[in-house]
Amino acid sequence: MQILHPFAGSVQQYTEQLANPDCYRPGHCPQCQTKHPLTAHGFYTRTLIDTAFDGIIRVRRYLCQACQRTVSLLPEFVLPYLRSGLAMIALFLIARRLHEKTLHCASSTAPSSMPYQRGQFWIRRFCAQAEGLCAALAALTQPIAAPDFVHRALAMLESTGWIAAHRFLFAGLRCHLLGWPRGLAPDGRRAAFSSAGAPA
Ligand SMILES: [Zn+2]
């Protein structure tokens, strides 16, 4: 199971904080609710492509001694199962759908290695989510007049802040900003005893 590492800052600052397992050690198990602090259980690595970073990051894992399941602490600047960072996805969606830039122009917000199909994939998933996002984000910000749910959801995300919205959706509602991959719907949990997977 993945939960959020309550951290906002640069990738560099995140990496420095990872050295200390006590820094954000969960005090209880979010899966079986046992009240014992979890045991540090190494890391897994994942790729991250973001506006100012392209490489591998480590994600800390903890083990619950009671249920023997792992919990990984995902930094808030990434979305589960996506290689690209939240800032890069946000920039692309805003450029393409709020400012109506061409696909080519919107893709130029990303590192040049990004295939435009990746942006189309984000847009498809975001559009499918937009109505639900508007409803969920109404808890954080006033609904904004807009011609459709996609524009309204983008405007509400801009007003809330993408990381704050992601934190609320993921930690509070187990909702993925771009929608969970089909196999993990509705709440992103895998079946018991499997560890967090690599990003798609
Ligand atoms: Zn447990």
PDB file of C-alpha atoms and ligand atoms in Angstrom:
ATOM      1  CA  MET A   1       0.000   0.000   0.000  1.00  0.00           C
ATOM      2  CA  GLN A   2       1.235   3.487  -0.751  1.00  0.00           C
ATOM      3  CA  ILE A   3       0.683   6.438   1.536  1.00  0.00           C
ATOM      4  CA  LEU A   4       2.032   9.954   1.199  1.00  0.00           C
ATOM      5  CA  HIS A   5       5.313  11.141   2.603  1.00  0.00           C
ATOM      6  CA  PRO A   6       4.189  14.436   4.169  1.00  0.00           C
ATOM      7  CA  PHE A   7       6.878  16.431   2.529  1.00  0.00           C
ATOM      8  CA  ALA A   8       6.956  19.442   0.229  1.00  0.00           C
ATOM      9  CA  GLY A   9      10.223  20.592  -1.267  1.00  0.00           C
ATOM     10  CA  SER A  10      12.728  19.748  -3.969  1.00  0.00           C
ATOM     11  CA  VAL A  11      13.745  16.249  -5.036  1.00  0.00           C
ATOM     12  CA  GLN A  12      17.162  16.993  -3.527  1.00  0.00           C
ATOM     13  CA  GLN A  13      15.651  17.865  -0.130  1.00  0.00           C
ATOM     14  CA  TYR A  14      13.496  14.744  -0.270  1.00  0.00           C
ATOM     15  CA  THR A  15      16.564  12.571  -0.952  1.00  0.00           C
ATOM     16  CA  GLU A  16      18.426  14.084   2.001  1.00  0.00           C
ATOM     17  CA  GLN A  17      15.540  13.402   4.389  1.00  0.00           C
ATOM     18  CA  LEU A  18      15.256   9.761   3.345  1.00  0.00           C
ATOM     19  CA  ALA A  19      18.368   8.817   5.329  1.00  0.00           C
ATOM     20  CA  ASN A  20      16.469   8.967   8.611  1.00  0.00           C
ATOM     21  CA  PRO A  21      13.836   6.211   8.908  1.00  0.00           C
ATOM     22  CA  ASP A  22      12.330   7.845  12.009  1.00  0.00           C
ATOM     23  CA  CYS A  23      11.591  11.084  10.206  1.00  0.00           C
ATOM     24  CA  TYR A  24       8.137  10.074   8.959  1.00  0.00           C
ATOM     25  CA  ARG A  25       7.770   6.570  10.379  1.00  0.00           C
ATOM     26  CA  PRO A  26       4.048   5.738  10.516  1.00  0.00           C
ATOM     27  CA  GLY A  27       2.922   5.313  14.128  1.00  0.00           C
ATOM     28  CA  HIS A  28       0.288   2.742  13.212  1.00  0.00           C
ATOM     29  CA  CYS A  29      -0.549   0.428  10.333  1.00  0.00           C
ATOM     30  CA  PRO A  30      -2.964   1.953   7.824  1.00  0.00           C
ATOM     31  CA  GLN A  31      -3.932  -1.536   6.630  1.00  0.00           C
ATOM     32  CA  CYS A  32      -4.705  -3.565   9.760  1.00  0.00           C
ATOM     33  CA  GLN A  33      -4.892  -0.510  12.080  1.00  0.00           C
ATOM     34  CA  THR A  34      -2.572  -2.106  14.630  1.00  0.00           C
ATOM     35  CA  LYS A  35      -1.219   0.585  16.960  1.00  0.00           C
ATOM     36  CA  HIS A  36       2.513  -0.228  16.694  1.00  0.00           C
ATOM     37  CA  PRO A  37       5.021   1.929  14.814  1.00  0.00           C
ATOM     38  CA  LEU A  38       6.073   0.216  11.591  1.00  0.00           C
ATOM     39  CA  THR A  39       9.552  -1.242  11.006  1.00  0.00           C
ATOM     40  CA  ALA A  40      11.825   0.309   8.360  1.00  0.00           C
ATOM     41  CA  HIS A  41      11.947  -2.120   5.437  1.00  0.00           C
ATOM     42  CA  GLY A  42      14.361  -0.718   2.876  1.00  0.00           C
ATOM     43  CA  PHE A  43      13.459   1.121  -0.300  1.00  0.00           C
ATOM     44  CA  TYR A  44      12.244   0.583  -3.792  1.00  0.00           C
ATOM     45  CA  THR A  45      13.412   2.696  -6.666  1.00  0.00           C
ATOM     46  CA  ARG A  46      11.329   4.366  -9.328  1.00  0.00           C
ATOM     47  CA  THR A  47      11.989   6.672 -12.206  1.00  0.00           C
ATOM     48  CA  LEU A  48      10.893  10.291 -12.005  1.00  0.00           C
ATOM     49  CA  ILE A  49      10.741  12.800 -14.813  1.00  0.00           C
ATOM     50  CA  ASP A  50       9.870  16.278 -13.624  1.00  0.00           C
ATOM     51  CA  THR A  51      10.398  19.876 -14.612  1.00  0.00           C
ATOM     52  CA  ALA A  52      13.846  19.986 -12.966  1.00  0.00           C
ATOM     53  CA  PHE A  53      14.705  16.304 -12.510  1.00  0.00           C
ATOM     54  CA  ASP A  54      15.070  13.211 -14.661  1.00  0.00           C
ATOM     55  CA  GLY A  55      16.375  10.136 -12.875  1.00  0.00           C
ATOM     56  CA  ILE A  56      15.795   7.554 -10.178  1.00  0.00           C
ATOM     57  CA  ILE A  57      14.451   8.256  -6.710  1.00  0.00           C
ATOM     58  CA  ARG A  58      14.165   5.937  -3.736  1.00  0.00           C
ATOM     59  CA  VAL A  59      10.892   5.423  -1.923  1.00  0.00           C
ATOM     60  CA  ARG A  60      11.042   4.256   1.686  1.00  0.00           C
ATOM     61  CA  ARG A  61       9.145   1.186   2.720  1.00  0.00           C
ATOM     62  CA  TYR A  62       7.957   0.088   6.147  1.00  0.00           C
ATOM     63  CA  LEU A  63       6.737  -3.305   7.307  1.00  0.00           C
ATOM     64  CA  CYS A  64       3.889  -3.968   9.700  1.00  0.00           C
ATOM     65  CA  GLN A  65       4.948  -6.803  12.004  1.00  0.00           C
ATOM     66  CA  ALA A  66       1.312  -7.618  12.775  1.00  0.00           C
ATOM     67  CA  CYS A  67      -0.062  -8.134   9.262  1.00  0.00           C
ATOM     68  CA  GLN A  68       3.303  -8.539   7.453  1.00  0.00           C
ATOM     69  CA  ARG A  69       2.281  -6.080   4.749  1.00  0.00           C
ATOM     70  CA  THR A  70       4.413  -3.212   3.535  1.00  0.00           C
ATOM     71  CA  VAL A  71       3.584   0.469   3.334  1.00  0.00           C
ATOM     72  CA  SER A  72       5.581   2.766   1.091  1.00  0.00           C
ATOM     73  CA  LEU A  73       5.890   6.495   1.613  1.00  0.00           C
ATOM     74  CA  LEU A  74       5.453   8.224  -1.698  1.00  0.00           C
ATOM     75  CA  PRO A  75       6.646  11.858  -1.907  1.00  0.00           C
ATOM     76  CA  GLU A  76       3.828  14.289  -2.604  1.00  0.00           C
ATOM     77  CA  PHE A  77       5.322  15.553  -5.855  1.00  0.00           C
ATOM     78  CA  VAL A  78       4.600  12.265  -7.637  1.00  0.00           C
ATOM     79  CA  LEU A  79       1.386  10.466  -8.462  1.00  0.00           C
ATOM     80  CA  PRO A  80       1.225   6.715  -7.897  1.00  0.00           C
ATOM     81  CA  TYR A  81       2.037   4.594 -10.970  1.00  0.00           C
ATOM     82  CA  LEU A  82       3.101   7.513 -13.154  1.00  0.00           C
ATOM     83  CA  ARG A  83       6.690   8.242 -14.124  1.00  0.00           C
ATOM     84  CA  SER A  84       6.208  11.962 -14.539  1.00  0.00           C
ATOM     85  CA  GLY A  85       6.033  14.320 -11.599  1.00  0.00           C
ATOM     86  CA  LEU A  86       2.861  16.147 -10.645  1.00  0.00           C
ATOM     87  CA  ALA A  87       4.292  19.576 -11.581  1.00  0.00           C
ATOM     88  CA  MET A  88       5.023  18.432 -15.111  1.00  0.00           C
ATOM     89  CA  ILE A  89       1.607  16.825 -15.586  1.00  0.00           C
ATOM     90  CA  ALA A  90      -0.072  19.958 -14.204  1.00  0.00           C
ATOM     91  CA  LEU A  91       1.869  22.266 -16.539  1.00  0.00           C
ATOM     92  CA  PHE A  92       0.927  20.138 -19.526  1.00  0.00           C
ATOM     93  CA  LEU A  93      -2.777  19.866 -18.675  1.00  0.00           C
ATOM     94  CA  ILE A  94      -3.028  23.608 -18.014  1.00  0.00           C
ATOM     95  CA  ALA A  95      -1.256  24.497 -21.249  1.00  0.00           C
ATOM     96  CA  ARG A  96      -3.270  22.086 -23.359  1.00  0.00           C
ATOM     97  CA  ARG A  97      -6.762  22.308 -21.895  1.00  0.00           C
ATOM     98  CA  LEU A  98      -6.993  25.626 -20.019  1.00  0.00           C
ATOM     99  CA  HIS A  99      -4.968  27.749 -22.421  1.00  0.00           C
ATOM    100  CA  GLU A 100      -5.869  25.623 -25.481  1.00  0.00           C
ATOM    101  CA  LYS A 101      -2.274  25.321 -26.648  1.00  0.00           C
ATOM    102  CA  THR A 102      -1.540  22.860 -29.434  1.00  0.00           C
ATOM    103  CA  LEU A 103      -0.325  19.431 -28.420  1.00  0.00           C
ATOM    104  CA  HIS A 104       3.123  20.276 -29.736  1.00  0.00           C
ATOM    105  CA  CYS A 105       3.250  23.537 -27.819  1.00  0.00           C
ATOM    106  CA  ALA A 106       1.927  21.958 -24.603  1.00  0.00           C
ATOM    107  CA  SER A 107       4.495  19.153 -24.890  1.00  0.00           C
ATOM    108  CA  SER A 108       7.237  21.773 -24.951  1.00  0.00           C
ATOM    109  CA  THR A 109       6.539  22.391 -21.227  1.00  0.00           C
ATOM    110  CA  ALA A 110       8.126  18.973 -20.687  1.00  0.00           C
ATOM    111  CA  PRO A 111      11.692  17.768 -21.267  1.00  0.00           C
ATOM    112  CA  SER A 112      12.230  17.248 -24.981  1.00  0.00           C
ATOM    113  CA  SER A 113      12.412  13.496 -24.557  1.00  0.00           C
ATOM    114  CA  MET A 114       8.735  13.286 -23.647  1.00  0.00           C
ATOM    115  CA  PRO A 115       6.649  11.589 -26.329  1.00  0.00           C
ATOM    116  CA  TYR A 116       3.453  13.512 -27.063  1.00  0.00           C
ATOM    117  CA  GLN A 117       1.448  10.291 -26.617  1.00  0.00           C
ATOM    118  CA  ARG A 118       2.208  10.506 -22.917  1.00  0.00           C
ATOM    119  CA  GLY A 119       0.452  13.872 -22.788  1.00  0.00           C
ATOM    120  CA  GLN A 120      -2.535  12.490 -24.664  1.00  0.00           C
ATOM    121  CA  PHE A 121      -2.703   9.637 -22.172  1.00  0.00           C
ATOM    122  CA  TRP A 122      -2.823  12.147 -19.247  1.00  0.00           C
ATOM    123  CA  ILE A 123      -5.544  14.138 -20.971  1.00  0.00           C
ATOM    124  CA  ARG A 124      -7.693  11.056 -21.570  1.00  0.00           C
ATOM    125  CA  ARG A 125      -7.401  10.010 -17.964  1.00  0.00           C
ATOM    126  CA  PHE A 126      -7.972  13.537 -16.666  1.00  0.00           C
ATOM    127  CA  CYS A 127     -11.094  14.052 -18.777  1.00  0.00           C
ATOM    128  CA  ALA A 128     -12.560  10.788 -17.473  1.00  0.00           C
ATOM    129  CA  GLN A 129     -11.932  12.022 -13.921  1.00  0.00           C
ATOM    130  CA  ALA A 130     -12.976  15.646 -14.284  1.00  0.00           C
ATOM    131  CA  GLU A 131     -16.561  15.471 -13.049  1.00  0.00           C
ATOM    132  CA  GLY A 132     -15.580  13.447  -9.968  1.00  0.00           C
ATOM    133  CA  LEU A 133     -12.707  15.839  -9.262  1.00  0.00           C
ATOM    134  CA  CYS A 134     -15.045  18.836  -9.335  1.00  0.00           C
ATOM    135  CA  ALA A 135     -17.295  17.151  -6.760  1.00  0.00           C
ATOM    136  CA  ALA A 136     -14.394  16.121  -4.512  1.00  0.00           C
ATOM    137  CA  LEU A 137     -12.550  19.455  -4.701  1.00  0.00           C
ATOM    138  CA  ALA A 138     -15.702  21.366  -3.731  1.00  0.00           C
ATOM    139  CA  ALA A 139     -14.654  20.467  -0.159  1.00  0.00           C
ATOM    140  CA  LEU A 140     -11.547  22.646  -0.608  1.00  0.00           C
ATOM    141  CA  THR A 141     -12.568  25.473  -2.876  1.00  0.00           C
ATOM    142  CA  GLN A 142     -15.624  27.157  -4.336  1.00  0.00           C
ATOM    143  CA  PRO A 143     -16.889  25.603  -7.567  1.00  0.00           C
ATOM    144  CA  ILE A 144     -15.827  27.867 -10.421  1.00  0.00           C
ATOM    145  CA  ALA A 145     -18.029  28.766 -13.382  1.00  0.00           C
ATOM    146  CA  ALA A 146     -16.643  27.078 -16.487  1.00  0.00           C
ATOM    147  CA  PRO A 147     -17.943  25.748 -19.801  1.00  0.00           C
ATOM    148  CA  ASP A 148     -17.380  22.095 -18.840  1.00  0.00           C
ATOM    149  CA  PHE A 149     -16.090  19.817 -16.094  1.00  0.00           C
ATOM    150  CA  VAL A 150     -12.559  19.689 -17.501  1.00  0.00           C
ATOM    151  CA  HIS A 151     -12.141  23.473 -17.385  1.00  0.00           C
ATOM    152  CA  ARG A 152     -13.815  23.639 -13.979  1.00  0.00           C
ATOM    153  CA  ALA A 153     -11.597  20.897 -12.517  1.00  0.00           C
ATOM    154  CA  LEU A 154      -8.450  22.608 -13.850  1.00  0.00           C
ATOM    155  CA  ALA A 155      -9.497  25.974 -12.452  1.00  0.00           C
ATOM    156  CA  MET A 156     -10.287  24.392  -9.071  1.00  0.00           C
ATOM    157  CA  LEU A 157      -6.894  22.635  -9.044  1.00  0.00           C
ATOM    158  CA  GLU A 158      -5.151  25.904  -9.853  1.00  0.00           C
ATOM    159  CA  SER A 159      -7.026  27.635  -7.056  1.00  0.00           C
ATOM    160  CA  THR A 160      -6.362  24.873  -4.493  1.00  0.00           C
ATOM    161  CA  GLY A 161      -2.794  24.105  -5.544  1.00  0.00           C
ATOM    162  CA  TRP A 162      -2.076  20.780  -7.225  1.00  0.00           C
ATOM    163  CA  ILE A 163      -0.074  19.253  -4.382  1.00  0.00           C
ATOM    164  CA  ALA A 164      -2.609  20.299  -1.757  1.00  0.00           C
ATOM    165  CA  ALA A 165      -5.389  18.837  -3.918  1.00  0.00           C
ATOM    166  CA  HIS A 166      -3.439  15.614  -4.493  1.00  0.00           C
ATOM    167  CA  ARG A 167      -2.782  15.284  -0.742  1.00  0.00           C
ATOM    168  CA  PHE A 168      -6.467  15.729   0.021  1.00  0.00           C
ATOM    169  CA  LEU A 169      -7.647  13.351  -2.702  1.00  0.00           C
ATOM    170  CA  PHE A 170      -5.086  10.647  -2.041  1.00  0.00           C
ATOM    171  CA  ALA A 171      -4.700  10.724   1.732  1.00  0.00           C
ATOM    172  CA  GLY A 172      -8.320  11.588   2.510  1.00  0.00           C
ATOM    173  CA  LEU A 173     -10.316   9.833  -0.190  1.00  0.00           C
ATOM    174  CA  ARG A 174      -7.871   7.289  -1.714  1.00  0.00           C
ATOM    175  CA  CYS A 175      -8.586   8.987  -4.996  1.00  0.00           C
ATOM    176  CA  HIS A 176      -5.928   9.296  -7.721  1.00  0.00           C
ATOM    177  CA  LEU A 177      -5.805  12.664  -9.453  1.00  0.00           C
ATOM    178  CA  LEU A 178      -5.696  10.979 -12.863  1.00  0.00           C
ATOM    179  CA  GLY A 179      -7.724   7.937 -11.834  1.00  0.00           C
ATOM    180  CA  TRP A 180      -6.389   4.586 -10.619  1.00  0.00           C
ATOM    181  CA  PRO A 181      -5.193   2.117 -13.208  1.00  0.00           C
ATOM    182  CA  ARG A 182      -8.022  -0.297 -13.959  1.00  0.00           C
ATOM    183  CA  GLY A 183      -6.571  -3.194 -11.945  1.00  0.00           C
ATOM    184  CA  LEU A 184      -6.340  -1.091  -8.776  1.00  0.00           C
ATOM    185  CA  ALA A 185      -9.701   0.678  -8.837  1.00  0.00           C
ATOM    186  CA  PRO A 186     -11.554   1.765  -6.815  1.00  0.00           C
ATOM    187  CA  ASP A 187      -9.081   2.779  -4.113  1.00  0.00           C
ATOM    188  CA  GLY A 188      -5.607   1.855  -5.367  1.00  0.00           C
ATOM    189  CA  ARG A 189      -5.037  -1.050  -3.043  1.00  0.00           C
ATOM    190  CA  ARG A 190      -3.507  -4.215  -4.344  1.00  0.00           C
ATOM    191  CA  ALA A 191      -4.525  -7.575  -2.960  1.00  0.00           C
ATOM    192  CA  ALA A 192      -2.867  -8.465   0.343  1.00  0.00           C
ATOM    193  CA  PHE A 193       0.796  -9.479   0.556  1.00  0.00           C
ATOM    194  CA  SER A 194       2.048  -7.758  -2.558  1.00  0.00           C
ATOM    195  CA  SER A 195       4.387  -4.803  -2.368  1.00  0.00           C
ATOM    196  CA  ALA A 196       4.006  -1.501  -4.192  1.00  0.00           C
ATOM    197  CA  GLY A 197       4.748  -1.874  -7.868  1.00  0.00           C
ATOM    198  CA  ALA A 198       6.937   0.091 -10.208  1.00  0.00           C
ATOM    199  CA  PRO A 199       5.422   3.120 -11.906  1.00  0.00           C
ATOM    200  CA  ALA A 200       3.721   2.689 -15.246  1.00  0.00           C
TER     201      ALA A 200
HETATM  202 ZN    ZN B   1      -0.686  -4.092   9.591  1.00  0.00          ZN
END
